mmCIF file of C-alpha atoms in Angstrom:
data_model
loop_
_atom_site.group_PDB
_atom_site.id
_atom_site.type_symbol
_atom_site.label_atom_id
_atom_site.label_comp_id
_atom_site.label_asym_id
_atom_site.label_seq_id
_atom_site.Cartn_x
_atom_site.Cartn_y
_atom_site.Cartn_z
ATOM 1 C CA MET A 1 -34.536 -3.575 69.122
ATOM 2 C CA ASN A 2 -33.419 -6.941 67.782
ATOM 3 C CA PRO A 3 -35.438 -7.809 64.612
ATOM 4 C CA GLU A 4 -35.917 -11.377 65.854
ATOM 5 C CA LEU A 5 -37.461 -10.131 69.114
ATOM 6 C CA GLU A 6 -39.608 -7.595 67.256
ATOM 7 C CA LEU A 7 -40.953 -10.332 64.998
ATOM 8 C CA ALA A 8 -41.579 -12.568 68.017
ATOM 9 C CA ALA A 9 -43.610 -9.810 69.691
ATOM 10 C CA HIS A 10 -45.785 -9.524 66.580
ATOM 11 C CA TYR A 11 -46.294 -13.300 66.423
ATOM 12 C CA LYS A 12 -47.310 -13.308 70.086
ATOM 13 C CA GLU A 13 -49.944 -10.691 69.244
ATOM 14 C CA ILE A 14 -51.099 -12.741 66.244
ATOM 15 C CA LEU A 15 -51.596 -15.763 68.512
ATOM 16 C CA SER A 16 -53.769 -13.616 70.779
ATOM 17 C CA LEU A 17 -55.772 -12.286 67.830
ATOM 18 C CA LEU A 18 -56.397 -15.878 66.699
ATOM 19 C CA GLY A 19 -57.958 -16.613 70.096
ATOM 20 C CA GLU A 20 -55.003 -18.504 71.562
ATOM 21 C CA ASP A 21 -53.311 -17.944 74.894
ATOM 22 C CA PRO A 22 -49.676 -17.205 73.953
ATOM 23 C CA ASP A 23 -48.698 -17.701 77.607
ATOM 24 C CA ARG A 24 -49.792 -21.336 77.766
ATOM 25 C CA GLU A 25 -46.958 -23.856 78.033
ATOM 26 C CA GLY A 26 -47.071 -25.178 74.463
ATOM 27 C CA LEU A 27 -46.981 -21.687 72.943
ATOM 28 C CA LEU A 28 -44.481 -19.921 75.211
ATOM 29 C CA LYS A 29 -41.567 -20.246 72.791
ATOM 30 C CA THR A 30 -43.641 -20.371 69.596
ATOM 31 C CA PRO A 31 -43.373 -16.649 68.738
ATOM 32 C CA LEU A 32 -39.578 -16.765 68.909
ATOM 33 C CA ARG A 33 -39.420 -20.061 66.977
ATOM 34 C CA VAL A 34 -41.654 -18.630 64.225
ATOM 35 C CA ALA A 35 -39.566 -15.438 64.107
ATOM 36 C CA LYS A 36 -36.386 -17.496 63.661
ATOM 37 C CA ALA A 37 -38.044 -19.664 61.011
ATOM 38 C CA MET A 38 -39.204 -16.612 59.051
ATOM 39 C CA GLN A 39 -35.693 -15.227 59.058
ATOM 40 C CA VAL A 40 -34.423 -18.476 57.534
ATOM 41 C CA LEU A 41 -37.292 -18.653 55.029
ATOM 42 C CA THR A 42 -36.593 -15.085 53.844
ATOM 43 C CA ARG A 43 -32.778 -15.071 54.016
ATOM 44 C CA GLY A 44 -32.641 -14.479 50.253
ATOM 45 C CA TYR A 45 -33.173 -10.759 50.782
ATOM 46 C CA SER A 46 -29.716 -10.443 52.342
ATOM 47 C CA GLN A 47 -27.885 -12.392 49.618
ATOM 48 C CA ASP A 48 -26.718 -11.200 46.203
ATOM 49 C CA PRO A 49 -27.229 -13.872 43.531
ATOM 50 C CA HIS A 50 -25.059 -12.005 40.990
ATOM 51 C CA GLU A 51 -22.175 -12.066 43.466
ATOM 52 C CA VAL A 52 -22.661 -15.807 43.992
ATOM 53 C CA LEU A 53 -22.411 -16.508 40.231
ATOM 54 C CA SER A 54 -19.473 -14.137 39.811
ATOM 55 C CA SER A 55 -17.542 -15.767 42.666
ATOM 56 C CA ALA A 56 -16.966 -18.873 40.540
ATOM 57 C CA LEU A 57 -16.671 -17.483 37.011
ATOM 58 C CA PHE A 58 -14.289 -19.343 34.714
ATOM 59 C CA GLU A 59 -13.224 -18.596 31.149
ATOM 60 C CA GLU A 60 -14.188 -21.562 28.989
ATOM 61 C CA LYS A 61 -14.791 -21.962 25.245
ATOM 62 C CA TYR A 62 -17.599 -24.520 25.760
ATOM 63 C CA GLN A 63 -20.702 -23.456 23.804
ATOM 64 C CA ASN A 64 -23.109 -26.342 24.347
ATOM 65 C CA MET A 65 -25.988 -26.601 26.770
ATOM 66 C CA VAL A 66 -25.237 -26.816 30.491
ATOM 67 C CA ILE A 67 -28.207 -28.094 32.509
ATOM 68 C CA VAL A 68 -28.682 -28.295 36.236
ATOM 69 C CA LYS A 69 -32.009 -30.027 36.786
ATOM 70 C CA ASP A 70 -34.127 -31.212 39.680
ATOM 71 C CA ILE A 71 -32.995 -28.419 41.999
ATOM 72 C CA ASP A 72 -35.265 -28.769 45.028
ATOM 73 C CA PHE A 73 -36.578 -25.509 46.443
ATOM 74 C CA PHE A 74 -39.026 -24.220 49.030
ATOM 75 C CA SER A 75 -40.509 -20.746 48.907
ATOM 76 C CA MET A 76 -43.282 -18.672 50.457
ATOM 77 C CA CYS A 77 -46.196 -17.365 48.411
ATOM 78 C CA GLU A 78 -46.384 -13.604 48.911
ATOM 79 C CA HIS A 79 -50.182 -13.623 48.684
ATOM 80 C CA HIS A 80 -50.917 -15.987 51.590
ATOM 81 C CA MET A 81 -47.456 -16.557 53.112
ATOM 82 C CA LEU A 82 -47.929 -20.282 52.642
ATOM 83 C CA PRO A 83 -45.215 -22.521 51.197
ATOM 84 C CA PHE A 84 -44.809 -23.577 47.616
ATOM 85 C CA TYR A 85 -42.168 -26.098 46.703
ATOM 86 C CA GLY A 86 -40.868 -28.116 43.819
ATOM 87 C CA LYS A 87 -38.029 -28.414 41.366
ATOM 88 C CA ALA A 88 -36.215 -25.908 39.204
ATOM 89 C CA HIS A 89 -34.470 -26.871 35.978
ATOM 90 C CA VAL A 90 -31.928 -24.402 34.607
ATOM 91 C CA ALA A 91 -30.025 -24.460 31.321
ATOM 92 C CA TYR A 92 -27.627 -22.007 29.756
ATOM 93 C CA ILE A 93 -25.359 -21.981 26.736
ATOM 94 C CA PRO A 94 -22.025 -20.391 27.703
ATOM 95 C CA ASN A 95 -20.497 -17.577 25.711
ATOM 96 C CA GLY A 96 -16.903 -17.648 26.918
ATOM 97 C CA TYR A 97 -17.624 -18.116 30.632
ATOM 98 C CA ILE A 98 -19.055 -20.817 32.850
ATOM 99 C CA THR A 99 -19.847 -20.817 36.556
ATOM 100 C CA GLY A 100 -19.608 -23.477 39.230
ATOM 101 C CA LEU A 101 -22.595 -25.815 38.951
ATOM 102 C CA SER A 102 -23.488 -25.400 42.630
ATOM 103 C CA LYS A 103 -23.782 -21.661 42.017
ATOM 104 C CA ILE A 104 -26.812 -22.243 39.778
ATOM 105 C CA ALA A 105 -28.516 -24.081 42.649
ATOM 106 C CA ARG A 106 -27.515 -21.264 45.022
ATOM 107 C CA VAL A 107 -29.184 -18.702 42.736
ATOM 108 C CA VAL A 108 -32.408 -20.742 42.871
ATOM 109 C CA ASP A 109 -32.053 -20.915 46.659
ATOM 110 C CA ILE A 110 -31.572 -17.158 47.020
ATOM 111 C CA PHE A 111 -34.618 -16.212 44.956
ATOM 112 C CA SER A 112 -36.770 -18.906 46.564
ATOM 113 C CA HIS A 113 -35.930 -17.589 50.032
ATOM 114 C CA ARG A 114 -37.932 -14.415 49.468
ATOM 115 C CA LEU A 115 -41.670 -13.841 49.486
ATOM 116 C CA GLN A 116 -42.453 -14.844 45.928
ATOM 117 C CA VAL A 117 -44.766 -15.737 43.120
ATOM 118 C CA GLN A 118 -43.540 -18.582 40.946
ATOM 119 C CA GLU A 119 -43.756 -16.545 37.746
ATOM 120 C CA ARG A 120 -41.459 -13.794 39.062
ATOM 121 C CA MET A 121 -39.016 -16.255 40.592
ATOM 122 C CA THR A 122 -38.662 -18.010 37.229
ATOM 123 C CA GLU A 123 -37.856 -14.702 35.508
ATOM 124 C CA GLN A 124 -35.471 -13.580 38.273
ATOM 125 C CA ILE A 125 -33.385 -16.743 37.984
ATOM 126 C CA LYS A 126 -33.223 -16.391 34.197
ATOM 127 C CA ASP A 127 -32.360 -12.674 34.361
ATOM 128 C CA CYS A 128 -29.652 -13.180 36.975
ATOM 129 C CA ILE A 129 -27.878 -15.840 34.914
ATOM 130 C CA ARG A 130 -28.313 -13.840 31.692
ATOM 131 C CA ASP A 131 -27.053 -10.578 33.213
ATOM 132 C CA THR A 132 -24.112 -12.133 35.088
ATOM 133 C CA LEU A 133 -22.787 -14.783 32.695
ATOM 134 C CA HIS A 134 -23.875 -13.154 29.393
ATOM 135 C CA PRO A 135 -24.546 -16.589 27.858
ATOM 136 C CA LEU A 136 -25.900 -17.277 24.384
ATOM 137 C CA GLY A 137 -29.177 -18.226 26.053
ATOM 138 C CA VAL A 138 -30.879 -19.227 29.307
ATOM 139 C CA MET A 139 -33.963 -21.304 30.005
ATOM 140 C CA VAL A 140 -35.581 -21.936 33.369
ATOM 141 C CA VAL A 141 -38.481 -24.305 34.040
ATOM 142 C CA ILE A 142 -40.045 -24.522 37.487
ATOM 143 C CA GLU A 143 -42.571 -27.127 38.594
ATOM 144 C CA ALA A 144 -44.194 -26.483 41.968
ATOM 145 C CA ARG A 145 -46.972 -27.412 44.348
ATOM 146 C CA HIS A 146 -48.628 -24.496 46.107
ATOM 147 C CA MET A 147 -50.001 -24.975 49.602
ATOM 148 C CA CYS A 148 -52.263 -21.954 49.060
ATOM 149 C CA MET A 149 -54.084 -24.073 46.443
ATOM 150 C CA GLN A 150 -53.867 -27.313 48.406
ATOM 151 C CA MET A 151 -54.773 -26.221 51.945
ATOM 152 C CA ARG A 152 -57.244 -23.422 51.257
ATOM 153 C CA GLY A 153 -59.254 -21.997 48.387
ATOM 154 C CA VAL A 154 -59.861 -24.657 45.725
ATOM 155 C CA GLU A 155 -58.082 -27.367 47.786
ATOM 156 C CA LYS A 156 -56.624 -29.232 44.796
ATOM 157 C CA GLN A 157 -53.907 -31.441 46.290
ATOM 158 C CA ASN A 158 -52.564 -32.888 43.062
ATOM 159 C CA SER A 159 -52.145 -29.714 41.034
ATOM 160 C CA ILE A 160 -48.700 -28.744 39.795
ATOM 161 C CA THR A 161 -47.874 -25.340 38.332
ATOM 162 C CA THR A 162 -45.196 -25.117 35.635
ATOM 163 C CA THR A 163 -43.565 -21.859 34.553
ATOM 164 C CA SER A 164 -40.780 -21.157 32.096
ATOM 165 C CA ALA A 165 -38.597 -18.253 31.074
ATOM 166 C CA ILE A 166 -36.260 -18.068 28.099
ATOM 167 C CA SER A 167 -33.694 -15.776 26.553
ATOM 168 C CA GLY A 168 -31.326 -15.762 23.608
ATOM 169 C CA SER A 169 -30.861 -18.986 21.675
ATOM 170 C CA PHE A 170 -33.662 -20.687 23.616
ATOM 171 C CA HIS A 171 -36.097 -18.669 21.503
ATOM 172 C CA LYS A 172 -35.301 -21.215 18.770
ATOM 173 C CA ALA A 173 -37.764 -24.115 18.882
ATOM 174 C CA ASN A 174 -35.086 -26.778 18.367
ATOM 175 C CA THR A 175 -32.971 -25.491 21.285
ATOM 176 C CA ARG A 176 -36.004 -25.406 23.574
ATOM 177 C CA ALA A 177 -36.985 -28.897 22.423
ATOM 178 C CA GLU A 178 -33.494 -30.227 23.174
ATOM 179 C CA PHE A 179 -33.679 -28.863 26.724
ATOM 180 C CA LEU A 180 -37.172 -30.226 27.312
ATOM 181 C CA ASN A 181 -36.176 -33.589 25.853
ATOM 182 C CA LEU A 182 -33.208 -33.745 28.198
ATOM 183 C CA LEU A 183 -35.608 -33.039 31.069
ATOM 184 C CA LYS A 184 -37.877 -35.815 29.780
ATOM 185 C CA LEU A 185 -40.668 -33.294 29.346
ATOM 186 C CA LYS A 186 -42.819 -33.273 26.245
ATOM 187 C CA ALA A 187 -41.822 -30.491 23.839
ATOM 188 C CA GLU A 188 -44.707 -28.710 22.146
#
């Protein structure tokens, strides 16, 4: 059976379990629409982020910080399957090779289009860049709003969660501080 149709059948059942009539006019196409949406929201499972980075790998002697900041992303919390969204900031210091700048944003996109927790996603982005480009260092900072905290539970609409992951030369306080300063974040 077609995965899209299988998902739609499950969503139709969910509507019934919630007390809705999935056969009423406004809900007739909802199961299929939700199934299609979920396939888009989880398309990261079928994409290889290492391949994306490797597809635009260029030999370059540049050994200063490369930063791609304010990368918008949307993801789905694996605990409640509610969205979390925000910005990712990625820096690396090349060690003989650089990649196309859009490829960094694509890596964020791939990992965010999986059921996630922000902490793991931050590490996955860092690890992918580290393992593919073999840079002198990588640092990733993610700032996000979680609908699971805003719509349910503690219902704190203005909370922002920040995570970071570092490797290599970013373990040095001055390198981290330079990155955070360039992001206009306060270095501690």
